[in-house]
Amino acid sequence: MTEYLLLLGAEQFLRERSYAGGKAVEDFQVWTAIKNAKYHYNAYFDFCLDADPLNYDALKKQIDEYKIKGYEPKAIVPLNDWTLKVANQLNATYGLPYLKQEVVEACRSKYEMKRLFTQHSVSTAKSKKFESLAQLKTLAKEFSFPVIIKPVDFGGSGGVYLANNLEECLDAYAQSQKVMEKYADAFKVSKNEFLMEEYIESDDEVSVEVLCGKDFYQVITVTEKYLSPKPWFTEMGHVVPSHRYNDMHINKLAIDACKALGIDRGVAHVEIKVKAQELFVIEAAARPGGDAIMDLIESSYGINPYELHIAMYLNNEIQDVYEFKPTQTSAIAFLKAPLGEIKQINYPDISADKEIVRVNLLKKVGDIAGNPENWSSREGIVQFTFSQLPTTKTFRHIEKSKHLAERIFNYGE
């Protein structure tokens, strides 16, 4: 039998380095799954199963077909939120290591997640679930404004809105419902469950990547996050490492969050709000961070976090003490074009700027540039490296990307 690693979600943009991580683990073939693969084949991988990575039955059928041909999965590894459940189900089916079912459920339901945080005394914002307009109006009496309205089971800041009064609450709910009507079926998530959450007044936010195994946890790094202006909360940039990367309180809280949810396999992604000396866990996920954070870690630390994540799916009892030490700063910023139809795209010469690693444009002429509501509102990305490690919060990547966007998206008169 030829053994392979099946990485679900690896075909997603900005997760390309997962292939290199899989290859570094051991001498396995590295496969992914893509719906209608022959039209969307990704030749970076050793093979692409022709199946929707969120569809258990379609994946199982393909895996069984190739098992007859002499190919057997060694591990089925989820790389994003959407593939957690199906990877877990497949691993259980084939007798491969997997997370406990209740862990996956807690990591996908923000309501259950917050309940466990509260039960285990993990600092987090007050939140309550609702499923109707009547429940929303009742809940509004239990909170002080402003509040956050968000879906129970979604990501990428989709459907997350700030509300300063009851009228804005109702509008935020309507907007969030529209987002879920658009995306819920495709991502196989609930479109009817929402949270009202206490708003933590602070622009400082970090995420923490935690290596989780059986009875051990180790922080890889802390990422400084940069959010769009209120009332939206989409991420407009990241810096690795954050100047707070040695903060023992942040690191301990991130590990406590993973323990509360029972995550004991892979790299977990924990988001934390920083308000002066107070810390609040926003949410945690049993998968590596997105938005090229893994690429930034690899650039800054010289390690591929996907390798660590995949290795824990093979065996989470091998405890190794890693020395995670950054040698440079890596950053990413998301380009924003002026509001309206994109009528012209320029490609200015940036070859002399050695701090720019790459630029990816995500939109084309004729597309509409909107407000920075969520991941779909971005016009492009810029990745940087800076030689010095940060000692304070820096906006260098944000400013440089803003100036670059003005040169790329030039609408003329």
PDB file of C-alpha atoms in Angstrom, residues 140-397:
ATOM      1  CA  ALA A 140     -30.936  43.408  24.513  1.00  0.00           C
ATOM      2  CA  LYS A 141     -32.357  44.202  27.966  1.00  0.00           C
ATOM      3  CA  GLU A 142     -29.636  42.060  29.592  1.00  0.00           C
ATOM      4  CA  PHE A 143     -26.698  43.852  27.929  1.00  0.00           C
ATOM      5  CA  SER A 144     -25.217  47.319  28.046  1.00  0.00           C
ATOM      6  CA  PHE A 145     -24.559  48.870  24.628  1.00  0.00           C
ATOM      7  CA  PRO A 146     -22.522  48.687  22.490  1.00  0.00           C
ATOM      8  CA  VAL A 147     -22.730  44.964  21.685  1.00  0.00           C
ATOM      9  CA  ILE A 148     -21.540  42.592  18.968  1.00  0.00           C
ATOM     10  CA  ILE A 149     -23.921  40.568  16.799  1.00  0.00           C
ATOM     11  CA  LYS A 150     -22.324  37.519  15.164  1.00  0.00           C
ATOM     12  CA  PRO A 151     -23.214  34.074  13.785  1.00  0.00           C
ATOM     13  CA  VAL A 152     -22.644  31.122  16.110  1.00  0.00           C
ATOM     14  CA  ASP A 153     -20.823  29.070  13.479  1.00  0.00           C
ATOM     15  CA  PHE A 154     -18.872  31.122  10.954  1.00  0.00           C
ATOM     16  CA  GLY A 155     -15.480  32.774  10.467  1.00  0.00           C
ATOM     17  CA  GLY A 156     -13.465  35.406   8.611  1.00  0.00           C
ATOM     18  CA  SER A 157     -15.420  38.169  10.403  1.00  0.00           C
ATOM     19  CA  GLY A 158     -18.414  37.243   8.250  1.00  0.00           C
ATOM     20  CA  GLY A 159     -21.663  38.556   9.705  1.00  0.00           C
ATOM     21  CA  VAL A 160     -19.970  40.294  12.648  1.00  0.00           C
ATOM     22  CA  TYR A 161     -21.354  43.780  13.383  1.00  0.00           C
ATOM     23  CA  LEU A 162     -21.215  46.418  16.119  1.00  0.00           C
ATOM     24  CA  ALA A 163     -24.486  47.821  17.465  1.00  0.00           C
ATOM     25  CA  ASN A 164     -24.758  50.915  19.680  1.00  0.00           C
ATOM     26  CA  ASN A 165     -28.486  50.719  20.428  1.00  0.00           C
ATOM     27  CA  LEU A 166     -31.518  48.500  19.855  1.00  0.00           C
ATOM     28  CA  GLU A 167     -32.229  49.898  16.402  1.00  0.00           C
ATOM     29  CA  GLU A 168     -28.664  49.131  15.286  1.00  0.00           C
ATOM     30  CA  CYS A 169     -29.011  45.698  16.909  1.00  0.00           C
ATOM     31  CA  LEU A 170     -31.980  44.880  14.707  1.00  0.00           C
ATOM     32  CA  ASP A 171     -30.158  46.145  11.630  1.00  0.00           C
ATOM     33  CA  ALA A 172     -27.006  44.179  12.529  1.00  0.00           C
ATOM     34  CA  TYR A 173     -29.101  41.028  12.922  1.00  0.00           C
ATOM     35  CA  ALA A 174     -30.681  41.578   9.501  1.00  0.00           C
ATOM     36  CA  GLN A 175     -27.248  42.122   7.918  1.00  0.00           C
ATOM     37  CA  SER A 176     -25.805  39.050   9.633  1.00  0.00           C
ATOM     38  CA  GLN A 177     -28.756  36.965   8.428  1.00  0.00           C
ATOM     39  CA  LYS A 178     -28.054  38.078   4.847  1.00  0.00           C
ATOM     40  CA  VAL A 179     -24.435  36.950   5.154  1.00  0.00           C
ATOM     41  CA  MET A 180     -25.471  33.556   6.460  1.00  0.00           C
ATOM     42  CA  GLU A 181     -28.148  33.119   3.797  1.00  0.00           C
ATOM     43  CA  LYS A 182     -25.382  33.656   1.236  1.00  0.00           C
ATOM     44  CA  TYR A 183     -22.714  31.377   2.736  1.00  0.00           C
ATOM     45  CA  ALA A 184     -24.274  28.902   5.202  1.00  0.00           C
ATOM     46  CA  ASP A 185     -25.176  26.164   2.727  1.00  0.00           C
ATOM     47  CA  ALA A 186     -21.803  26.272   0.952  1.00  0.00           C
ATOM     48  CA  PHE A 187     -19.890  26.022   4.227  1.00  0.00           C
ATOM     49  CA  LYS A 188     -22.412  23.631   5.820  1.00  0.00           C
ATOM     50  CA  VAL A 189     -22.980  25.784   8.912  1.00  0.00           C
ATOM     51  CA  SER A 190     -26.043  27.024  10.789  1.00  0.00           C
ATOM     52  CA  LYS A 191     -27.848  30.015   9.301  1.00  0.00           C
ATOM     53  CA  ASN A 192     -30.291  30.528  12.188  1.00  0.00           C
ATOM     54  CA  GLU A 193     -28.137  30.774  15.335  1.00  0.00           C
ATOM     55  CA  PHE A 194     -26.535  34.024  16.435  1.00  0.00           C
ATOM     56  CA  LEU A 195     -24.800  35.524  19.452  1.00  0.00           C
ATOM     57  CA  MET A 196     -25.164  38.821  21.221  1.00  0.00           C
ATOM     58  CA  GLU A 197     -21.841  39.570  22.849  1.00  0.00           C
ATOM     59  CA  GLU A 198     -20.436  42.209  25.158  1.00  0.00           C
ATOM     60  CA  TYR A 199     -18.191  44.630  23.236  1.00  0.00           C
ATOM     61  CA  ILE A 200     -14.655  44.993  24.575  1.00  0.00           C
ATOM     62  CA  GLU A 201     -13.623  48.570  23.823  1.00  0.00           C
ATOM     63  CA  SER A 202     -10.079  48.181  22.525  1.00  0.00           C
ATOM     64  CA  ASP A 203      -8.273  48.243  19.188  1.00  0.00           C
ATOM     65  CA  ASP A 204      -5.576  45.876  20.453  1.00  0.00           C
ATOM     66  CA  GLU A 205      -5.959  42.246  19.478  1.00  0.00           C
ATOM     67  CA  VAL A 206      -3.593  39.309  19.108  1.00  0.00           C
ATOM     68  CA  SER A 207      -3.783  35.709  18.025  1.00  0.00           C
ATOM     69  CA  VAL A 208      -1.729  32.908  19.521  1.00  0.00           C
ATOM     70  CA  GLU A 209      -0.669  29.703  17.780  1.00  0.00           C
ATOM     71  CA  VAL A 210      -0.479  26.872  20.320  1.00  0.00           C
ATOM     72  CA  LEU A 211       1.040  23.464  19.610  1.00  0.00           C
ATOM     73  CA  CYS A 212      -1.269  20.965  21.324  1.00  0.00           C
ATOM     74  CA  GLY A 213      -0.541  17.331  22.144  1.00  0.00           C
ATOM     75  CA  LYS A 214      -1.513  14.755  24.724  1.00  0.00           C
ATOM     76  CA  ASP A 215      -0.891  16.458  28.086  1.00  0.00           C
ATOM     77  CA  PHE A 216       1.362  19.173  26.665  1.00  0.00           C
ATOM     78  CA  TYR A 217       0.945  22.655  25.188  1.00  0.00           C
ATOM     79  CA  GLN A 218       3.537  25.069  23.829  1.00  0.00           C
ATOM     80  CA  VAL A 219       3.035  28.530  22.375  1.00  0.00           C
ATOM     81  CA  ILE A 220       4.675  28.961  18.973  1.00  0.00           C
ATOM     82  CA  THR A 221       4.169  32.714  18.652  1.00  0.00           C
ATOM     83  CA  VAL A 222       1.861  35.676  19.170  1.00  0.00           C
ATOM     84  CA  THR A 223       0.588  37.635  16.152  1.00  0.00           C
ATOM     85  CA  GLU A 224      -0.394  41.305  16.361  1.00  0.00           C
ATOM     86  CA  LYS A 225      -3.682  41.867  14.515  1.00  0.00           C
ATOM     87  CA  TYR A 226      -4.914  45.041  12.816  1.00  0.00           C
ATOM     88  CA  LEU A 227      -8.663  45.502  12.373  1.00  0.00           C
ATOM     89  CA  SER A 228     -10.757  47.596   9.997  1.00  0.00           C
ATOM     90  CA  PRO A 229     -12.532  50.691  11.388  1.00  0.00           C
ATOM     91  CA  LYS A 230     -15.741  50.171  13.350  1.00  0.00           C
ATOM     92  CA  PRO A 231     -18.468  49.025  12.833  1.00  0.00           C
ATOM     93  CA  TRP A 232     -16.563  46.212  11.038  1.00  0.00           C
ATOM     94  CA  PHE A 233     -14.045  43.777  12.447  1.00  0.00           C
ATOM     95  CA  THR A 234     -12.285  42.281   9.474  1.00  0.00           C
ATOM     96  CA  GLU A 235      -8.541  41.818   9.801  1.00  0.00           C
ATOM     97  CA  MET A 236      -6.535  44.271   7.690  1.00  0.00           C
ATOM     98  CA  GLY A 237      -3.070  43.072   8.626  1.00  0.00           C
ATOM     99  CA  HIS A 238      -0.852  40.920  10.858  1.00  0.00           C
ATOM    100  CA  VAL A 239       2.644  41.172  12.299  1.00  0.00           C
ATOM    101  CA  VAL A 240       4.696  38.128  13.396  1.00  0.00           C
ATOM    102  CA  PRO A 241       5.923  38.189  16.038  1.00  0.00           C
ATOM    103  CA  SER A 242       3.854  40.689  17.991  1.00  0.00           C
ATOM    104  CA  HIS A 243       5.897  42.842  20.357  1.00  0.00           C
ATOM    105  CA  ARG A 244       3.911  40.959  23.041  1.00  0.00           C
ATOM    106  CA  TYR A 245       5.176  37.507  22.007  1.00  0.00           C
ATOM    107  CA  ASN A 246       6.929  36.909  25.332  1.00  0.00           C
ATOM    108  CA  ASP A 247       3.957  38.058  27.415  1.00  0.00           C
ATOM    109  CA  MET A 248       3.426  35.241  29.928  1.00  0.00           C
ATOM    110  CA  HIS A 249      -0.180  36.270  30.657  1.00  0.00           C
ATOM    111  CA  ILE A 250      -1.184  36.112  26.991  1.00  0.00           C
ATOM    112  CA  ASN A 251       0.581  32.786  26.507  1.00  0.00           C
ATOM    113  CA  LYS A 252      -0.990  31.261  29.622  1.00  0.00           C
ATOM    114  CA  LEU A 253      -4.490  32.433  28.684  1.00  0.00           C
ATOM    115  CA  ALA A 254      -4.144  30.928  25.189  1.00  0.00           C
ATOM    116  CA  ILE A 255      -3.066  27.580  26.645  1.00  0.00           C
ATOM    117  CA  ASP A 256      -5.896  27.709  29.207  1.00  0.00           C
ATOM    118  CA  ALA A 257      -8.375  28.258  26.348  1.00  0.00           C
ATOM    119  CA  CYS A 258      -7.073  25.170  24.509  1.00  0.00           C
ATOM    120  CA  LYS A 259      -7.289  23.098  27.687  1.00  0.00           C
ATOM    121  CA  ALA A 260     -10.856  24.287  28.371  1.00  0.00           C
ATOM    122  CA  LEU A 261     -11.938  23.103  24.924  1.00  0.00           C
ATOM    123  CA  GLY A 262      -9.995  19.850  25.192  1.00  0.00           C
ATOM    124  CA  ILE A 263      -7.841  20.462  22.098  1.00  0.00           C
ATOM    125  CA  ASP A 264      -5.057  17.867  22.318  1.00  0.00           C
ATOM    126  CA  ARG A 265      -3.949  17.481  18.710  1.00  0.00           C
ATOM    127  CA  GLY A 266      -2.433  19.906  16.201  1.00  0.00           C
ATOM    128  CA  VAL A 267      -1.843  23.643  16.097  1.00  0.00           C
ATOM    129  CA  ALA A 268      -4.653  25.704  17.629  1.00  0.00           C
ATOM    130  CA  HIS A 269      -5.419  29.337  16.864  1.00  0.00           C
ATOM    131  CA  VAL A 270      -6.560  31.501  19.804  1.00  0.00           C
ATOM    132  CA  GLU A 271      -7.756  35.107  19.400  1.00  0.00           C
ATOM    133  CA  ILE A 272      -7.392  37.434  22.379  1.00  0.00           C
ATOM    134  CA  LYS A 273      -8.544  41.015  22.962  1.00  0.00           C
ATOM    135  CA  VAL A 274      -6.120  43.194  24.947  1.00  0.00           C
ATOM    136  CA  LYS A 275      -7.624  46.037  27.001  1.00  0.00           C
ATOM    137  CA  ALA A 276      -4.854  47.662  29.067  1.00  0.00           C
ATOM    138  CA  GLN A 277      -3.980  44.933  31.586  1.00  0.00           C
ATOM    139  CA  GLU A 278      -7.135  42.907  30.927  1.00  0.00           C
ATOM    140  CA  LEU A 279      -7.247  39.989  28.488  1.00  0.00           C
ATOM    141  CA  PHE A 280     -10.332  38.363  26.944  1.00  0.00           C
ATOM    142  CA  VAL A 281     -10.418  35.277  24.717  1.00  0.00           C
ATOM    143  CA  ILE A 282     -12.574  36.030  21.687  1.00  0.00           C
ATOM    144  CA  GLU A 283     -12.542  32.485  20.331  1.00  0.00           C
ATOM    145  CA  ALA A 284     -10.272  29.516  19.669  1.00  0.00           C
ATOM    146  CA  ALA A 285     -10.017  27.098  16.751  1.00  0.00           C
ATOM    147  CA  ALA A 286      -8.557  23.600  16.521  1.00  0.00           C
ATOM    148  CA  ARG A 287      -6.621  24.401  13.350  1.00  0.00           C
ATOM    149  CA  PRO A 288      -3.752  26.661  12.237  1.00  0.00           C
ATOM    150  CA  GLY A 289      -4.415  30.362  11.736  1.00  0.00           C
ATOM    151  CA  GLY A 290      -5.366  31.625   8.283  1.00  0.00           C
ATOM    152  CA  ASP A 291      -4.528  34.814   6.373  1.00  0.00           C
ATOM    153  CA  ALA A 292      -0.976  33.562   5.692  1.00  0.00           C
ATOM    154  CA  ILE A 293      -0.067  33.694   9.396  1.00  0.00           C
ATOM    155  CA  MET A 294       1.623  30.301   8.957  1.00  0.00           C
ATOM    156  CA  ASP A 295       3.696  31.767   6.113  1.00  0.00           C
ATOM    157  CA  LEU A 296       4.710  34.687   8.324  1.00  0.00           C
ATOM    158  CA  ILE A 297       5.769  32.300  11.091  1.00  0.00           C
ATOM    159  CA  GLU A 298       7.844  30.295   8.634  1.00  0.00           C
ATOM    160  CA  SER A 299       9.522  33.470   7.402  1.00  0.00           C
ATOM    161  CA  SER A 300      10.166  34.841  10.884  1.00  0.00           C
ATOM    162  CA  TYR A 301      10.986  31.623  12.768  1.00  0.00           C
ATOM    163  CA  GLY A 302      12.340  29.329  10.060  1.00  0.00           C
ATOM    164  CA  ILE A 303       9.829  26.565  10.900  1.00  0.00           C
ATOM    165  CA  ASN A 304       6.775  25.363   8.997  1.00  0.00           C
ATOM    166  CA  PRO A 305       3.853  25.191  11.488  1.00  0.00           C
ATOM    167  CA  TYR A 306       1.894  22.926   9.142  1.00  0.00           C
ATOM    168  CA  GLU A 307       4.563  20.273   9.716  1.00  0.00           C
ATOM    169  CA  LEU A 308       3.901  20.454  13.467  1.00  0.00           C
ATOM    170  CA  HIS A 309       0.129  20.391  12.954  1.00  0.00           C
ATOM    171  CA  ILE A 310       0.231  17.349  10.675  1.00  0.00           C
ATOM    172  CA  ALA A 311       2.713  15.509  12.909  1.00  0.00           C
ATOM    173  CA  MET A 312       0.276  15.755  15.840  1.00  0.00           C
ATOM    174  CA  TYR A 313      -2.386  14.039  13.722  1.00  0.00           C
ATOM    175  CA  LEU A 314      -0.021  11.141  13.227  1.00  0.00           C
ATOM    176  CA  ASN A 315       1.036  10.907  16.866  1.00  0.00           C
ATOM    177  CA  ASN A 316       0.146  13.441  19.553  1.00  0.00           C
ATOM    178  CA  GLU A 317       2.076  11.653  22.292  1.00  0.00           C
ATOM    179  CA  ILE A 318       5.549  12.534  20.996  1.00  0.00           C
ATOM    180  CA  GLN A 319       6.450  15.485  23.169  1.00  0.00           C
ATOM    181  CA  ASP A 320       9.361  17.543  21.922  1.00  0.00           C
ATOM    182  CA  VAL A 321      10.529  20.790  23.502  1.00  0.00           C
ATOM    183  CA  TYR A 322      10.886  23.245  20.634  1.00  0.00           C
ATOM    184  CA  GLU A 323      12.783  26.508  20.803  1.00  0.00           C
ATOM    185  CA  PHE A 324      10.638  28.962  18.876  1.00  0.00           C
ATOM    186  CA  LYS A 325      12.893  31.973  18.301  1.00  0.00           C
ATOM    187  CA  PRO A 326      12.211  34.704  15.699  1.00  0.00           C
ATOM    188  CA  THR A 327      15.063  36.169  13.640  1.00  0.00           C
ATOM    189  CA  GLN A 328      13.096  38.834  11.736  1.00  0.00           C
ATOM    190  CA  THR A 329       9.651  40.402  11.546  1.00  0.00           C
ATOM    191  CA  SER A 330       7.162  39.274   8.918  1.00  0.00           C
ATOM    192  CA  ALA A 331       3.936  41.068   8.152  1.00  0.00           C
ATOM    193  CA  ILE A 332       0.966  41.011   5.840  1.00  0.00           C
ATOM    194  CA  ALA A 333      -1.476  43.781   4.963  1.00  0.00           C
ATOM    195  CA  PHE A 334      -4.645  43.674   2.896  1.00  0.00           C
ATOM    196  CA  LEU A 335      -5.057  46.163   0.084  1.00  0.00           C
ATOM    197  CA  LYS A 336      -8.174  48.319  -0.078  1.00  0.00           C
ATOM    198  CA  ALA A 337      -9.238  50.168  -3.218  1.00  0.00           C
ATOM    199  CA  PRO A 338     -11.440  53.275  -3.161  1.00  0.00           C
ATOM    200  CA  LEU A 339     -15.151  52.484  -2.961  1.00  0.00           C
ATOM    201  CA  GLY A 340     -16.817  51.856  -6.283  1.00  0.00           C
ATOM    202  CA  GLU A 341     -16.098  50.053  -9.533  1.00  0.00           C
ATOM    203  CA  ILE A 342     -12.439  49.286 -10.192  1.00  0.00           C
ATOM    204  CA  LYS A 343     -11.755  50.910 -13.549  1.00  0.00           C
ATOM    205  CA  GLN A 344      -7.975  50.684 -13.746  1.00  0.00           C
ATOM    206  CA  ILE A 345      -5.224  48.533 -12.231  1.00  0.00           C
ATOM    207  CA  ASN A 346      -1.588  49.579 -12.434  1.00  0.00           C
ATOM    208  CA  TYR A 347       1.510  47.541 -11.704  1.00  0.00           C
ATOM    209  CA  PRO A 348       4.030  50.044 -10.294  1.00  0.00           C
ATOM    210  CA  ASP A 349       7.687  49.036 -10.158  1.00  0.00           C
ATOM    211  CA  ILE A 350       8.381  47.822  -6.607  1.00  0.00           C
ATOM    212  CA  SER A 351      11.530  45.850  -7.379  1.00  0.00           C
ATOM    213  CA  ALA A 352      13.683  48.268  -5.369  1.00  0.00           C
ATOM    214  CA  ASP A 353      11.639  47.748  -2.186  1.00  0.00           C
ATOM    215  CA  LYS A 354      13.404  44.794  -0.563  1.00  0.00           C
ATOM    216  CA  GLU A 355      10.889  44.720   2.318  1.00  0.00           C
ATOM    217  CA  ILE A 356       8.063  43.634  -0.010  1.00  0.00           C
ATOM    218  CA  VAL A 357       8.048  39.849  -0.448  1.00  0.00           C
ATOM    219  CA  ARG A 358       5.002  39.521  -2.693  1.00  0.00           C
ATOM    220  CA  VAL A 359       1.831  41.230  -3.859  1.00  0.00           C
ATOM    221  CA  ASN A 360      -1.310  39.309  -4.812  1.00  0.00           C
ATOM    222  CA  LEU A 361      -4.246  41.159  -6.367  1.00  0.00           C
ATOM    223  CA  LEU A 362      -7.599  39.544  -5.639  1.00  0.00           C
ATOM    224  CA  LYS A 363      -9.860  41.732  -7.768  1.00  0.00           C
ATOM    225  CA  LYS A 364      -9.944  42.765 -11.424  1.00  0.00           C
ATOM    226  CA  VAL A 365     -11.170  45.673 -13.516  1.00  0.00           C
ATOM    227  CA  GLY A 366     -14.941  45.825 -13.311  1.00  0.00           C
ATOM    228  CA  ASP A 367     -15.167  44.458  -9.754  1.00  0.00           C
ATOM    229  CA  ILE A 368     -16.798  46.589  -7.067  1.00  0.00           C
ATOM    230  CA  ALA A 369     -14.688  47.651  -4.085  1.00  0.00           C
ATOM    231  CA  GLY A 370     -16.853  47.824  -0.961  1.00  0.00           C
ATOM    232  CA  ASN A 371     -16.462  48.553   2.738  1.00  0.00           C
ATOM    233  CA  PRO A 372     -14.034  46.343   4.712  1.00  0.00           C
ATOM    234  CA  GLU A 373     -16.757  44.094   6.154  1.00  0.00           C
ATOM    235  CA  ASN A 374     -15.079  40.677   5.955  1.00  0.00           C
ATOM    236  CA  TRP A 375     -12.507  38.550   4.116  1.00  0.00           C
ATOM    237  CA  SER A 376     -14.343  38.961   0.789  1.00  0.00           C
ATOM    238  CA  SER A 377     -13.884  42.743   0.865  1.00  0.00           C
ATOM    239  CA  ARG A 378     -10.135  42.669   0.263  1.00  0.00           C
ATOM    240  CA  GLU A 379      -8.616  43.781  -3.022  1.00  0.00           C
ATOM    241  CA  GLY A 380      -5.232  42.177  -2.469  1.00  0.00           C
ATOM    242  CA  ILE A 381      -2.431  41.287  -0.084  1.00  0.00           C
ATOM    243  CA  VAL A 382       1.108  42.515   0.478  1.00  0.00           C
ATOM    244  CA  GLN A 383       3.627  40.469   2.460  1.00  0.00           C
ATOM    245  CA  PHE A 384       6.675  42.107   4.051  1.00  0.00           C
ATOM    246  CA  THR A 385       9.803  41.235   5.982  1.00  0.00           C
ATOM    247  CA  PHE A 386      11.530  43.694   8.318  1.00  0.00           C
ATOM    248  CA  SER A 387      14.971  43.037   9.743  1.00  0.00           C
ATOM    249  CA  GLN A 388      14.269  44.320  13.256  1.00  0.00           C
ATOM    250  CA  LEU A 389      11.998  42.611  15.790  1.00  0.00           C
ATOM    251  CA  PRO A 390       9.199  44.900  17.026  1.00  0.00           C
ATOM    252  CA  THR A 391       9.370  46.480  20.484  1.00  0.00           C
ATOM    253  CA  THR A 392       6.072  48.408  20.162  1.00  0.00           C
ATOM    254  CA  LYS A 393       2.992  48.170  17.983  1.00  0.00           C
ATOM    255  CA  THR A 394       4.045  49.088  14.462  1.00  0.00           C
ATOM    256  CA  PHE A 395       1.925  50.277  11.527  1.00  0.00           C
ATOM    257  CA  ARG A 396       4.689  50.222   8.937  1.00  0.00           C
ATOM    258  CA  HIS A 397       3.063  47.439   6.896  1.00  0.00           C
TER     259      HIS A 397
END
